[in-house]
Tab-separated table of C-alpha atoms in Angstrom:
chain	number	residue	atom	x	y	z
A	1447	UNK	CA	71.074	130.071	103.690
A	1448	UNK	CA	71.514	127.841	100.729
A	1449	UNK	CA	69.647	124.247	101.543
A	1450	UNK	CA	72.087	121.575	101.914
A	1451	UNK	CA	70.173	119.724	99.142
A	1452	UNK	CA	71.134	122.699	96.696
A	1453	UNK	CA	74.767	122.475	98.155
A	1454	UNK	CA	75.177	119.330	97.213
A	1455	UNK	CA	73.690	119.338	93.612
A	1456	UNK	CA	76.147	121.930	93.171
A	1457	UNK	CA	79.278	120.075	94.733
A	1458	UNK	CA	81.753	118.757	92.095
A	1459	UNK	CA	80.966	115.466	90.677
A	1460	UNK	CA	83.708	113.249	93.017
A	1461	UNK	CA	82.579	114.603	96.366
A	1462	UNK	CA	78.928	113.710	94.920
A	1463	UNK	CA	80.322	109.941	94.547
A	1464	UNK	CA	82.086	110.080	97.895
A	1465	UNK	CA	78.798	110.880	99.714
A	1466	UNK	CA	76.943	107.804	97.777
A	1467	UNK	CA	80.225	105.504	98.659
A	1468	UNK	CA	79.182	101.842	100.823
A	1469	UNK	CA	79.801	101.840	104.116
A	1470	UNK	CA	77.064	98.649	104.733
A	1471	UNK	CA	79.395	95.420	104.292
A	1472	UNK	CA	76.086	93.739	103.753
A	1473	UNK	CA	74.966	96.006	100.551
A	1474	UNK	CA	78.945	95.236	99.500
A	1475	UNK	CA	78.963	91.595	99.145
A	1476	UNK	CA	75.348	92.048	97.761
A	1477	UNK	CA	76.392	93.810	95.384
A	1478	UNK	CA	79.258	91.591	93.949
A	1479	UNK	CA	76.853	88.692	94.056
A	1480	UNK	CA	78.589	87.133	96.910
A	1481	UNK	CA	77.015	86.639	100.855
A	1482	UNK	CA	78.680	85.373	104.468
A	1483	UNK	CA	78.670	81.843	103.578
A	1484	UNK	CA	81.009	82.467	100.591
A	1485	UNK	CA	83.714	82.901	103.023
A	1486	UNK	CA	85.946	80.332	104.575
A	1487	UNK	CA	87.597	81.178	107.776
A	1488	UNK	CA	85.341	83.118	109.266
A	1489	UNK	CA	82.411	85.694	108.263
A	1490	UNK	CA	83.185	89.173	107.031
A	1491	UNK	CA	82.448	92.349	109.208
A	1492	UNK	CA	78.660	92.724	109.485
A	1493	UNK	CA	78.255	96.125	110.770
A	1494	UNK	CA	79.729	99.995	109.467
A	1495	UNK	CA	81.929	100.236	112.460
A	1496	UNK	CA	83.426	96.692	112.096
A	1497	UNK	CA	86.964	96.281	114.402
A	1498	UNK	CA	86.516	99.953	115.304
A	1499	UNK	CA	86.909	101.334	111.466
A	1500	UNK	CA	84.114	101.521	109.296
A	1501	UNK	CA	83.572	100.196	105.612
A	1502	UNK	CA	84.086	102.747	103.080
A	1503	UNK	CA	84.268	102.199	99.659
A	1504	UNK	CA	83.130	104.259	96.270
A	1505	UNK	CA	81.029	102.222	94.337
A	1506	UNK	CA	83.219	102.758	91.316
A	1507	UNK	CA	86.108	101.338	92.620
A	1508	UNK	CA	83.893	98.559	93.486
A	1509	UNK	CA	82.196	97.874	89.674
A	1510	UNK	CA	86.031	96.605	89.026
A	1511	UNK	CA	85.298	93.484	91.502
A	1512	UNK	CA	84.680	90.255	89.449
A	1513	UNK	CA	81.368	89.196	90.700
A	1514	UNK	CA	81.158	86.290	92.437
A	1515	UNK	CA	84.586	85.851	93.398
A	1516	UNK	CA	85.503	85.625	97.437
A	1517	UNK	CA	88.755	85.968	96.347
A	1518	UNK	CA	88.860	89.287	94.405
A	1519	UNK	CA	91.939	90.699	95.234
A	1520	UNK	CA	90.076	94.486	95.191
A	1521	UNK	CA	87.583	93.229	97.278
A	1522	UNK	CA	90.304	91.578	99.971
A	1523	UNK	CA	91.492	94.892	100.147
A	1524	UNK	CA	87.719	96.832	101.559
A	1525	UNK	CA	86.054	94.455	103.135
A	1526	UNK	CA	86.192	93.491	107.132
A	1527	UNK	CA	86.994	90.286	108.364
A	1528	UNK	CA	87.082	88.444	111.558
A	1529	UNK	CA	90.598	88.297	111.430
A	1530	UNK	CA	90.872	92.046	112.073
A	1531	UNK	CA	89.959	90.951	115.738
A	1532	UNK	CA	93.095	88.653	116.686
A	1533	UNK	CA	95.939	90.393	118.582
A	1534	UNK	CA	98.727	89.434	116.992
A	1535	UNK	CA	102.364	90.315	118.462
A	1536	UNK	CA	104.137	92.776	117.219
A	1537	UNK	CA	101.334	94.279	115.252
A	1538	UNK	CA	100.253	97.373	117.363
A	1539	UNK	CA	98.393	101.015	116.832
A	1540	UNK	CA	101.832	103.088	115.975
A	1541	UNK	CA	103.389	100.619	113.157
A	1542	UNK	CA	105.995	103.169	111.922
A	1543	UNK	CA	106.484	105.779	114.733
A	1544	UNK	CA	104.359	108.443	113.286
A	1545	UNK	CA	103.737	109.794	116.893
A	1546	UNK	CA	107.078	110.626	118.116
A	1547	UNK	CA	108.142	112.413	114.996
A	1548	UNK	CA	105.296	115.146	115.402
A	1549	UNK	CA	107.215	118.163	115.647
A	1550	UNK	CA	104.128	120.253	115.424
A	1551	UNK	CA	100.545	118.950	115.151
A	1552	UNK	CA	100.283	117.717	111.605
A	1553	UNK	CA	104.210	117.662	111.009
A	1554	UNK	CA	105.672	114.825	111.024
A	1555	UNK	CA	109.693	115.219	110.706
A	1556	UNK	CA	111.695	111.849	109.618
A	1557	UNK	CA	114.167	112.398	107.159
A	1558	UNK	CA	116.341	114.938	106.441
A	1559	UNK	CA	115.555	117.367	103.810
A	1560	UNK	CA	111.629	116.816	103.605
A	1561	UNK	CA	108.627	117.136	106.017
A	1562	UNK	CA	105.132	115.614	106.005
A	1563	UNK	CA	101.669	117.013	106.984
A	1564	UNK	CA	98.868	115.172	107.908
A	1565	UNK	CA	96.388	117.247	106.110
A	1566	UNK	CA	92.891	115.268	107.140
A	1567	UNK	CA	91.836	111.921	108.683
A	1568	UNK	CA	89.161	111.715	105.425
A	1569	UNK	CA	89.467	108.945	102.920
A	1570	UNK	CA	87.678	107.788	99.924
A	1571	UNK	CA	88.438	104.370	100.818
A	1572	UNK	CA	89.348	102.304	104.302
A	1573	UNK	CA	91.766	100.555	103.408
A	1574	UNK	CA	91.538	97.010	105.788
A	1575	UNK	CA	95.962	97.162	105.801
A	1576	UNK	CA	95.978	101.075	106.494
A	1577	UNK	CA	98.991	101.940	108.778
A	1578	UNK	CA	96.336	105.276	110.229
A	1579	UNK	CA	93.830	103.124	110.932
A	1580	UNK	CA	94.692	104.220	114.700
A	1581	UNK	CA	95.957	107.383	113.913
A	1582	UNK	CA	94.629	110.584	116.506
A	1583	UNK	CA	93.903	112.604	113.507
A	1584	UNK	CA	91.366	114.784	116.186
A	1585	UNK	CA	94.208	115.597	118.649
A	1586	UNK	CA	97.326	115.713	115.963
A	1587	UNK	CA	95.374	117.699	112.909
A	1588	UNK	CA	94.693	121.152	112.114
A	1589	UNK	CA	91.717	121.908	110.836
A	1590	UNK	CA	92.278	123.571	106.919
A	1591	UNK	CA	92.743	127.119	107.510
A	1592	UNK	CA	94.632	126.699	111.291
A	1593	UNK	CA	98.759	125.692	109.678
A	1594	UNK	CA	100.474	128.924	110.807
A	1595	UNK	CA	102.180	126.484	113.078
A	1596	UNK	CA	103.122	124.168	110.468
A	1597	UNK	CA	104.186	126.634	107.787
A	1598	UNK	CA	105.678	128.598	110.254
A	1599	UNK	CA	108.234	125.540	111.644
A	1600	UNK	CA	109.029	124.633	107.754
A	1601	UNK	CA	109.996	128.152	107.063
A	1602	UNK	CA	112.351	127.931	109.924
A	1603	UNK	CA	114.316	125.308	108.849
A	1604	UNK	CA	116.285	125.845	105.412
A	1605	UNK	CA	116.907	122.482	104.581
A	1606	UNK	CA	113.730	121.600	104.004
A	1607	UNK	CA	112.810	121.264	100.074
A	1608	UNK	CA	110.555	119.249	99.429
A	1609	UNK	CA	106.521	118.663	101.693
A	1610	UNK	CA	104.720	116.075	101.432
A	1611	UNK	CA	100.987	115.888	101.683
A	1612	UNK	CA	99.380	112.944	103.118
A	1613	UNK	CA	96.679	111.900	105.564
A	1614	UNK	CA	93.791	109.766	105.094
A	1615	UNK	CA	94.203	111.608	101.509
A	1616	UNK	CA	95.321	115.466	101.276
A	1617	UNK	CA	92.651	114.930	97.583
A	1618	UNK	CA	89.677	114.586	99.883
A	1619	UNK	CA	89.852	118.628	101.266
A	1620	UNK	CA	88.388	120.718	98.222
A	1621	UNK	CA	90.571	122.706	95.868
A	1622	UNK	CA	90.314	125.453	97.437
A	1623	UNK	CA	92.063	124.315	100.285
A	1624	UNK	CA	94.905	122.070	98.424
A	1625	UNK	CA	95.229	125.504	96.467
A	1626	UNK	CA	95.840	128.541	99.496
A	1627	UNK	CA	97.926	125.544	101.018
A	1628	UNK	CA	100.244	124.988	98.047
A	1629	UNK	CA	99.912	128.880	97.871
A	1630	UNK	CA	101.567	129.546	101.369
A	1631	UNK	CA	103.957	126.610	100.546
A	1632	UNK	CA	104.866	127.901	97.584
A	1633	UNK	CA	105.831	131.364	99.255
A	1634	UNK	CA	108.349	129.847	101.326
A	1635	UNK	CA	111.829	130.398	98.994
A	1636	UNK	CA	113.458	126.853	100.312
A	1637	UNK	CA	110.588	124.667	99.469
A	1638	UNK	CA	110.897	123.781	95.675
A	1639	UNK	CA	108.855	120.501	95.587
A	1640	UNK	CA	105.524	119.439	96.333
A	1641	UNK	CA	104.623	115.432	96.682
A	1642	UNK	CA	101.311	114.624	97.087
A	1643	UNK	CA	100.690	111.093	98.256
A	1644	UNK	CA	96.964	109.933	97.230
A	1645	UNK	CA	95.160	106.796	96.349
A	1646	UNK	CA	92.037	108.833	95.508
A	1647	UNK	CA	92.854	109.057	91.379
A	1648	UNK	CA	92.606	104.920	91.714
A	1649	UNK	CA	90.060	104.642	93.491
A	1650	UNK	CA	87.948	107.542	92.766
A	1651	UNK	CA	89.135	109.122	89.249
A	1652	UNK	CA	86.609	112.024	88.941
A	1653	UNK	CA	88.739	113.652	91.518
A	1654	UNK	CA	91.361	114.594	88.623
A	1655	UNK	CA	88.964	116.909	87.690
A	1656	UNK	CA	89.514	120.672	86.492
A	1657	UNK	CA	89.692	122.284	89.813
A	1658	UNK	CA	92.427	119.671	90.735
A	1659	UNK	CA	94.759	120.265	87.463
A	1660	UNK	CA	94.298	123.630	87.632
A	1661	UNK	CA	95.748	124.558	90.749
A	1662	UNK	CA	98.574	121.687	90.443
A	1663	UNK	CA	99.784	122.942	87.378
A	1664	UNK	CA	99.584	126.964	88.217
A	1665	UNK	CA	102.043	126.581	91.455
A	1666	UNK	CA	105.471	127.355	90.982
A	1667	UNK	CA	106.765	124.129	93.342
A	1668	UNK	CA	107.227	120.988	91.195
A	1669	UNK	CA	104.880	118.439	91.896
A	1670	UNK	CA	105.124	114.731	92.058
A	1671	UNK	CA	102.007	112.748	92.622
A	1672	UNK	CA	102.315	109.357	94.455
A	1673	UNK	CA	99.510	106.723	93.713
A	1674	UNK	CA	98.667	103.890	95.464
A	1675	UNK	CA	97.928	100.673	93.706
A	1676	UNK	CA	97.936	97.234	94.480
A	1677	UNK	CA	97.037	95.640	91.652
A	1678	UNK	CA	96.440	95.607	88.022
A	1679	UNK	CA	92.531	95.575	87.831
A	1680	UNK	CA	92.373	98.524	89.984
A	1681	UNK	CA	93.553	100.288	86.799
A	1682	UNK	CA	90.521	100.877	84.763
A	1683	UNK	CA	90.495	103.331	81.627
A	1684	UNK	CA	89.074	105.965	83.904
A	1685	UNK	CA	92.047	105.739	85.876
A	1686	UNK	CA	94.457	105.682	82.615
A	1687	UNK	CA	92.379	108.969	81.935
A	1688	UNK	CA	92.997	110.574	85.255
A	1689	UNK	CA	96.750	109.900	85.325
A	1690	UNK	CA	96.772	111.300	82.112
A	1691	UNK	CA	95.437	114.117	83.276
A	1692	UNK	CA	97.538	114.567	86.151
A	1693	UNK	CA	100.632	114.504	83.760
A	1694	UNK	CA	99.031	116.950	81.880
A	1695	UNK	CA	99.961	119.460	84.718
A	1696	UNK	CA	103.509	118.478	84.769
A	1697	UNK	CA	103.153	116.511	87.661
A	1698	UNK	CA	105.508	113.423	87.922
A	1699	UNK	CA	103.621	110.195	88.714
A	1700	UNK	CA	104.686	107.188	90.883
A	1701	UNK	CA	103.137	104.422	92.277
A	1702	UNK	CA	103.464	102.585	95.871
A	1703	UNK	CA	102.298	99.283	96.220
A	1704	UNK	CA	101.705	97.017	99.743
A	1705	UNK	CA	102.347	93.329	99.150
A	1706	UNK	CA	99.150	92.073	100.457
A	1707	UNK	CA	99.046	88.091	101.453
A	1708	UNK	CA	96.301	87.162	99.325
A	1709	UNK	CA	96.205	90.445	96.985
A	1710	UNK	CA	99.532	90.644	94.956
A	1711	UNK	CA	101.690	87.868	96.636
A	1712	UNK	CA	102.565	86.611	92.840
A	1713	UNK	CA	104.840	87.482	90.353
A	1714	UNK	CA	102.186	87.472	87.748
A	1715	UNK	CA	100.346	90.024	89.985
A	1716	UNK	CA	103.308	92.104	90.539
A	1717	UNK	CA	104.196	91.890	86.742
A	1718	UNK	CA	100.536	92.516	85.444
A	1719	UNK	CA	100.577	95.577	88.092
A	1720	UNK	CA	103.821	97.196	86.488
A	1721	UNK	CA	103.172	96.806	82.856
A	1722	UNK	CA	99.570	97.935	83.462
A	1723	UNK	CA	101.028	101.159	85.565
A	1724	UNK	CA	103.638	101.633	82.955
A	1725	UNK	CA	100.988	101.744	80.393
A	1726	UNK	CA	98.764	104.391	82.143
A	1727	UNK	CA	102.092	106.850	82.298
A	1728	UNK	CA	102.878	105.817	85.932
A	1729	UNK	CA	106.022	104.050	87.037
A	1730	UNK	CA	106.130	102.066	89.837
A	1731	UNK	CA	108.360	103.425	92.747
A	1732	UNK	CA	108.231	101.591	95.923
A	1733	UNK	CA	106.847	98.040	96.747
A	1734	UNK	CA	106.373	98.035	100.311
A	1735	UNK	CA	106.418	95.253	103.291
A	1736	UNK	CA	103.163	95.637	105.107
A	1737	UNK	CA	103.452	97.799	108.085
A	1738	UNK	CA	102.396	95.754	110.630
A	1739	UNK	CA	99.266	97.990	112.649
A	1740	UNK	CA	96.913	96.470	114.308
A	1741	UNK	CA	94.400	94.534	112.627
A	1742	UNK	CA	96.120	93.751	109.666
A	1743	UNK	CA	98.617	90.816	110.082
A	1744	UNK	CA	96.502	88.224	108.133
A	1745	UNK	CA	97.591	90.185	105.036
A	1746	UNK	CA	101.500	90.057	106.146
A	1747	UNK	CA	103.937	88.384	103.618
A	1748	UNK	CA	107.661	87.468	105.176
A	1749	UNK	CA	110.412	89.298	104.073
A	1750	UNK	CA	112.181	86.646	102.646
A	1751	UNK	CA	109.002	85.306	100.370
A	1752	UNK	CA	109.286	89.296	99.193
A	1753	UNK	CA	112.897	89.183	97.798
A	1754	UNK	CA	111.971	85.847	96.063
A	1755	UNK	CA	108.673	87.364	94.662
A	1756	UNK	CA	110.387	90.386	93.369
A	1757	UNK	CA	113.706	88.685	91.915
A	1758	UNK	CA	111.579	86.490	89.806
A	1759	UNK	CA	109.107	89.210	88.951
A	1760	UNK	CA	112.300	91.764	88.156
A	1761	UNK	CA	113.465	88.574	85.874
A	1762	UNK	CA	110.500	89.143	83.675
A	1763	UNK	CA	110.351	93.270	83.640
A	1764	UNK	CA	112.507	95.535	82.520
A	1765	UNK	CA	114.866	97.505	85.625
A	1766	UNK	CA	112.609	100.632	85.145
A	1767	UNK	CA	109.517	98.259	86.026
A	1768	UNK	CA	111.028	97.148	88.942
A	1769	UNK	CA	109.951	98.879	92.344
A	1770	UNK	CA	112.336	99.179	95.441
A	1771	UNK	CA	111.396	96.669	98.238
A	1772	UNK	CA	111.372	98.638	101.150
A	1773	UNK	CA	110.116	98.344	104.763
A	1774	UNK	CA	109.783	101.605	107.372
A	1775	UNK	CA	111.009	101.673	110.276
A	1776	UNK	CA	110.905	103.784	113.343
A	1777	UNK	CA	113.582	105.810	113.659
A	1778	UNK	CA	115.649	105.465	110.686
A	1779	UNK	CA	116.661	108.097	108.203
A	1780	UNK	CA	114.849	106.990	105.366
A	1781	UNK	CA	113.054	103.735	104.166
A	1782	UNK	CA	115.016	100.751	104.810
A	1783	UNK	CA	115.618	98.656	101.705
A	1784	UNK	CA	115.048	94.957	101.034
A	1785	UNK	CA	117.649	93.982	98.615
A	1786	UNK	CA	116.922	90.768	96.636
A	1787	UNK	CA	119.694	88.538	94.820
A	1788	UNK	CA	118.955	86.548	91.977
A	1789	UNK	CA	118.027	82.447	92.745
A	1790	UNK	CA	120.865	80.119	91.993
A	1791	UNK	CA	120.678	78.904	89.043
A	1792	UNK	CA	118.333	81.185	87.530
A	1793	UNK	CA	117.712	80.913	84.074
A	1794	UNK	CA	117.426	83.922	81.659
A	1795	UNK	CA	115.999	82.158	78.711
A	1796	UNK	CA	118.622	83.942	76.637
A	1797	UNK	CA	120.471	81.173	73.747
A	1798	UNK	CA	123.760	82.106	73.107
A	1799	UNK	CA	124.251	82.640	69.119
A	1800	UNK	CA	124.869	78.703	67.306
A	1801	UNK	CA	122.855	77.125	70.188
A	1802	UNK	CA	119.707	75.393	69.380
């Protein structure tokens, strides 16, 4: 038997990061300078298992923090709080009615024309606004290697097209497994496209490594990769370089964004985060209203302070920089849009020729 030191010497380089990732919130805030009494409104989570869902975060992701700064919008997004605690109404444990649309453990079966699998619980990062945070990934997930049920009820059904990958993160299983997945997929005539939806390139890019673009670009389905960014200092040049390298395979790249309270309520956040996806190949896709789970509804933004955000932000950025404002909802056949209308009055900054 090969000693699990060995093992892991030999693992790739990102699941050698994900085992040193912080899971203390005490070493966190140590190590961006910052302690308890930084905080007003109550102390951060002081143990792994804060509120019922632990601290994870790669250190990478968290060399991006400004040090120092309560207020970092990156760390706002990791860290436990206090407020976690407060039962809120309306914010419960199934936000967007994952449970009734299991068809088949793993499947989940909204909207017409494409299915989702829950492919793992794993994460790279717990994310304090995750809409899982509650999920039963132990009763409602295969294990890799156990989807003849799955595969078997997408075959079935013609109009599927297009499967979608999510979880925790479909890029924490190995290659291996992503690849005899999107194999099997692949072998079913009616499927044609392949969406993977991941926050893993942002927050850990040595995941885009070979293993990852070689598979991706060798299967037959066309593939459209779905990061999930908040904000623009998450976008460091090693994540420019793994987007890059996930175009490379011909994959399409997106972005969807949470409007965090605290995070990216600003039009010069939501307008740094565009041009800065824009710039790294990526273009943003949806901008979404927080789904309101358990736990999270200190980071909740109204609806209405949305459509004004966005119609001032959309004022400044070109239409292709603009991302749909969108909210799910149980139920419905598809995401439910927010549509925004310009302010009264607004002002384009536009002088009309022989005007001073």
């Amino acid at each position: 038997m090969i000693p699990a030191s060995t093992r892991q010497q030999n693992a790739p380089a990102w699941q050698r990061e994900l085992q040193c990732a912080i899971r203390d919130p005490g070493e966190l805030l140590a190590l961006v300078g910052l302690d308890a009494a930084d905080f007003v409104g109550g102390e951060p989570g002081t143990h792994a298992g804060a509120h019922g869902f632990p601290l994870r975060v790669p250190r990478g992701y968290v060399a991006r923090m400004r040090p120092g700064d309560a207020a970092d919008p990156l760390l706002a997004q990791v860290l436990p709080t206090g407020a976690e605690a407060e039962a809120v109404d309306g914010f419960g444990p199934d936000p967007v009615g994952d449970r009734d649309a299991m068809v088949r453990p793993g499947v989940l079966h909204k909207y017409h024309g494409r299915v989702l699998l829950v492919t793992t619980g794993a994460c790279a990062v717990h994310c304090r606004y995750c809409f899982r945070r509650e999920f039963p990934y132990a009763d409602a997930n295969p294990r890799p290697g156990q989807w003849q049920e799955a595969l078997a009820y997408i075959e079935a059904d013609a109009s599927i097209e297009e499967v979608i990958l999510s979880g925790g993160d479909p890029l924490s299983l190995p290659d291996e497994t992503l690849a005899a997945l999107a194999m099997r997929l692949a072998a079913i005539s009616h499927v044609r496209t392949l969406r993977i939806h991941t926050r893993l390139p942002v927050v850990l890019p040595e995941r885009v490594d070979t293993g990852l673009s070689g598979w991706l670009a060798d299967t037959r389905l066309q593939t459209i990769v779905v990061l999930h960014a908040n904000h623009a200092n998450e976008l460091d040049d090693s994540v420019a370089g793994a987007a890059r390298r996930l175009a490379d395979t011909g994959a399409w790249l997106l972005n969807q964004t949470v409007l965090l309270r605290g995070v990216n309520d600003s039009v010069a956040a939501l307008e740094a985060l565009s041009r800065r996806l824009f710039a790294c190949g990526v273009l943003p896709y949806y901008l979404h209203l927080l789904d309101p789970v358990r736990g999270a509804a200190h980071f909740d933004v109204s609806a209405s302070t949305a459509r004004s955000l966005l119609a001032d932000a959309a004022a400044r950025l070109p239409g292709y920089l603009v991302p749909r404002l969108v909210r799910e909802e149980a139920g419905r056949p598809g995401k439910t849009p927010e549509p925004f209308r310009w302010p009264e009055g607004t002002n384009t900054g536009v002088v009309a020729p022989g005007e001073s």
